[in-house]
Amino acid sequence: MSLEALIFDVDGTMADTEEAHRVAFNNAFERFRLDWRWSPDAYKELLKTTGGKERIAAYLATKTLSTAERKQLTALIPAIHAEKTRFYSAFVADGAVPLREGVEQLIDQALAAGCRLAIASTTTAANIDALLNATLGPRGIEKFSVIACGDQVAAKKPAPDIYQLALRHLGVDVEQVVALEDSRNGLLAATRAGLWTVVTPTYWTEHHDFAEAGLVLQHLGEVDYAELARLGDRRPRSEFSALYAGAAG
Ligand code: XBP
Ligand code: MG
């Protein structure tokens, strides 16, 4: 089977973004005069919940609040998250978040080989636009045939929905696609969609269990496109995709 497409996760895979997200969350909390501060250790735990709005809701669930306070703060989550996205997009637009090692070279090698690129991310389209523009230039987004992200699916990673959406739009056989991820939630989402997945962990996810990964690398500079195509092809996918394809998230 030839390698027809690569599906990139964004946060943690294309770029090590979570410290910028964490600071953006804390800036938004301050802007809303909330005494919430997410330390790196606390944020590492909170990252178990994918999606910024869902992460704030998960944090709220841990706090002792009156019914009225909880109702009022829950109603504020979309506004808090929109403010957070403004802070984060500004950091990224200022060049604060470079692509990880090997990402741009793999993108160029894949495109040169006629392989299409897609994104399957939990973050917002605004954040993805900002990152691709800041790192790959104003036409960087044109390198990607499909961008599946954020609230386009109700069930976020580790559910397979965002990868199934990207695969539907790509219109290629799952066995001709490799997914690139950084976290266990992302690995589970891609695996449940039947995808052979390469994981490149960061500080935020290095302690995760990557048992289902086809390959775990320090970064994408450790592999080139041709090698990825060869390695991805060697895996007996049928038992994998049969096991997970279409499984509930
Ligand atoms: C990682 C996430 C996102 C980011 C924060 O997404 O779970 O929620 O942490 O971004 P990915 P938002 O699937 O790209 O690894 O606040 O926009 O959700
Ligand atoms: Mg990620």
XYZ file of C-alpha atoms and ligand atoms in Angstrom:
268
model
C 0.000 0.000 0.000
C 1.355 3.491 -0.752
C 1.278 6.275 1.815
C -1.404 8.641 0.454
C -1.818 11.022 3.391
C -0.390 12.120 6.736
C -2.785 13.402 9.405
C -1.077 15.754 11.858
C -2.292 16.497 15.351
C -1.406 20.113 16.212
C -0.807 20.790 19.904
C 2.264 18.929 21.050
C 2.873 17.310 17.651
C 3.377 20.109 15.129
C 4.498 22.503 17.863
C 5.057 22.346 21.633
C 2.170 24.699 22.366
C 0.859 23.754 25.805
C 2.949 26.215 27.849
C 1.572 29.016 25.657
C -1.952 27.624 26.134
C -1.396 27.445 29.906
C -0.258 31.083 30.112
C -3.175 32.132 27.882
C -5.639 30.383 30.193
C -4.155 32.155 33.244
C -4.236 35.536 31.457
C -7.910 34.998 30.596
C -8.719 34.027 34.195
C -7.053 37.236 35.385
C -8.942 39.281 32.770
C -12.188 37.866 34.214
C -10.957 38.660 37.785
C -10.992 34.959 38.692
C -8.416 33.841 41.259
C -7.696 30.692 39.231
C -4.074 29.954 38.364
C -3.048 26.749 36.596
C 0.515 25.762 37.584
C 2.501 23.519 35.192
C 1.867 20.496 37.452
C -1.860 21.236 37.695
C -2.038 21.807 33.932
C -0.337 18.461 33.233
C -3.264 16.835 35.072
C -5.872 19.083 33.435
C -4.564 18.094 29.983
C -6.274 14.752 30.523
C -9.376 16.622 29.352
C -9.102 17.633 25.700
C -10.640 20.892 24.511
C -10.136 24.207 26.309
C -13.805 24.754 27.184
C -14.110 21.177 28.436
C -10.870 21.636 30.440
C -12.259 24.717 32.205
C -15.482 22.794 32.956
C -13.461 19.872 34.357
C -11.559 22.323 36.593
C -14.821 23.933 37.749
C -16.135 20.488 38.700
C -13.274 20.186 41.232
C -14.170 23.443 43.000
C -16.548 23.863 45.958
C -19.136 26.392 44.730
C -22.749 27.311 45.507
C -25.296 26.248 42.868
C -25.693 29.877 41.812
C -21.895 30.426 41.545
C -21.484 27.207 39.542
C -24.306 28.206 37.185
C -22.861 31.698 36.702
C -19.298 30.468 36.090
C -20.444 27.662 33.768
C -22.288 30.229 31.670
C -19.049 32.267 31.468
C -16.906 29.420 30.046
C -17.353 30.275 26.331
C -16.387 33.930 26.970
C -13.394 32.951 29.104
C -12.262 30.524 26.407
C -12.689 33.106 23.641
C -10.468 35.502 25.638
C -7.940 32.715 26.161
C -7.907 32.053 22.413
C -7.221 35.754 21.780
C -4.227 35.648 24.128
C -2.939 32.369 22.656
C -3.338 33.440 19.019
C -1.445 36.663 19.821
C 1.458 34.717 21.384
C 1.612 32.467 18.313
C 1.344 35.394 15.869
C 4.350 36.959 17.692
C 6.365 33.846 16.823
C 6.420 32.497 20.372
C 5.750 28.925 19.260
C 8.017 27.379 16.579
C 7.335 24.077 14.795
C 8.917 21.073 16.491
C 12.089 19.512 15.061
C 11.529 17.671 11.779
C 7.934 18.831 11.206
C 8.558 21.265 8.344
C 11.026 18.877 6.652
C 8.481 16.013 6.833
C 5.759 18.299 5.447
C 7.978 19.248 2.497
C 9.119 15.649 1.843
C 5.542 14.359 1.933
C 4.246 17.035 -0.446
C 7.190 16.450 -2.808
C 6.251 12.743 -2.864
C 2.643 13.589 -3.765
C 1.358 12.665 -0.298
C -1.534 14.829 0.941
C -1.580 16.461 4.393
C -4.421 16.833 6.860
C -4.923 18.098 10.395
C -7.031 16.458 13.113
C -6.913 18.663 16.206
C -8.959 19.493 19.270
C -7.911 23.137 19.249
C -9.776 25.917 17.438
C -9.453 26.883 13.776
C -8.265 30.337 14.925
C -5.348 28.779 16.795
C -4.440 26.565 13.845
C -4.591 29.480 11.393
C -2.345 31.536 13.684
C 0.200 28.730 14.072
C 0.387 27.810 10.367
C 0.640 31.473 9.370
C 3.374 32.216 11.930
C 5.436 29.123 11.139
C 4.789 28.290 7.461
C 3.863 31.775 6.176
C 0.598 33.237 4.838
C 0.132 30.352 2.369
C 1.150 27.662 4.866
C -2.449 26.607 5.354
C -2.650 25.700 1.638
C -0.280 22.775 2.240
C -3.144 20.986 4.031
C -5.934 19.381 1.969
C -8.141 18.889 5.044
C -8.324 20.641 8.434
C -10.608 18.917 10.967
C -10.596 20.704 14.318
C -12.289 21.959 17.471
C -16.062 21.901 17.697
C -16.559 20.301 14.264
C -17.171 17.127 16.275
C -19.110 16.795 19.533
C -17.000 13.954 20.898
C -13.367 15.154 21.172
C -10.232 13.000 21.509
C -9.868 10.220 22.718
C -13.036 9.644 20.678
C -12.136 8.840 17.024
C -14.603 11.362 15.570
C -12.133 14.069 14.514
C -9.965 11.492 12.712
C -13.002 9.875 11.091
C -14.040 13.352 9.869
C -10.549 13.991 8.434
C -10.540 10.542 6.750
C -13.991 11.161 5.227
C -12.816 14.438 3.713
C -9.537 12.878 2.509
C -11.413 10.058 0.810
C -8.489 7.620 1.083
C -8.311 4.142 2.604
C -7.336 4.241 6.295
C -4.510 1.790 5.508
C -2.896 4.378 3.230
C -2.730 6.997 5.974
C -0.399 7.558 8.950
C -1.409 9.664 11.969
C 1.071 11.789 13.951
C 0.284 12.445 17.610
C 1.850 13.479 20.962
C -0.557 12.277 23.673
C -2.457 9.197 24.802
C -5.796 10.874 24.084
C -4.619 11.560 20.553
C -3.161 8.087 20.087
C -6.439 6.492 21.214
C -8.478 8.744 18.896
C -6.328 7.868 15.864
C -6.082 4.171 16.753
C -9.848 3.873 17.221
C -10.240 5.359 13.752
C -8.090 2.457 12.500
C -4.929 4.508 11.906
C -1.315 3.404 12.315
C 0.058 6.144 14.551
C 3.488 7.658 15.223
C 3.856 9.393 18.603
C 6.370 12.129 19.462
C 5.777 12.926 23.169
C 6.559 16.277 24.826
C 7.231 17.215 28.478
C 3.422 17.344 28.934
C 2.839 13.767 27.723
C 6.127 11.835 28.132
C 4.620 9.913 31.089
C 1.652 8.642 29.025
C 1.109 5.003 27.943
C 1.764 4.659 24.182
C 1.256 0.865 23.933
C -0.928 1.185 20.806
C 1.577 3.351 18.929
C 3.115 1.989 15.715
C 6.259 3.986 16.518
C 7.371 6.318 19.339
C 10.053 8.874 18.443
C 11.679 11.767 20.302
C 10.723 14.052 17.387
C 9.846 13.831 13.696
C 13.404 14.703 12.699
C 14.205 11.051 13.524
C 12.324 9.782 10.486
C 11.992 10.822 6.847
C 8.956 10.418 4.613
C 10.290 7.368 2.743
C 11.050 5.560 6.008
C 7.612 6.437 7.381
C 5.997 5.036 4.246
C 8.015 1.821 4.613
C 7.396 1.408 8.356
C 3.704 2.236 8.046
C 3.345 -0.364 5.328
C 4.981 -3.179 7.288
C 2.367 -3.190 10.032
C -0.298 -5.925 9.664
C -3.081 -3.314 9.920
C -6.053 -5.622 9.436
C -6.072 -6.863 13.063
C -5.656 -3.244 14.160
C -8.295 -1.530 12.062
C -10.769 -4.430 12.503
C -10.327 -4.118 16.268
C -10.926 -0.384 16.452
C -12.428 0.985 13.258
C -15.638 2.759 14.139
C -15.381 1.825 17.826
C -17.292 4.193 20.123
C -15.115 7.006 21.471
C -4.820 19.698 22.396
C -5.979 20.136 23.196
C -6.436 21.554 23.094
C -5.337 22.503 23.582
C -5.918 23.853 23.954
O -5.297 19.639 21.083
O -6.580 19.321 23.868
O -7.560 21.673 23.932
O -4.764 21.956 24.785
O -6.547 24.407 22.826
P -4.602 18.628 19.995
P -8.054 24.920 22.944
O -5.715 17.664 19.602
O -4.168 19.531 18.870
O -3.445 17.932 20.669
O -8.129 25.788 24.179
O -8.293 25.681 21.660
O -8.889 23.667 23.044
Mg -1.794 16.911 20.770
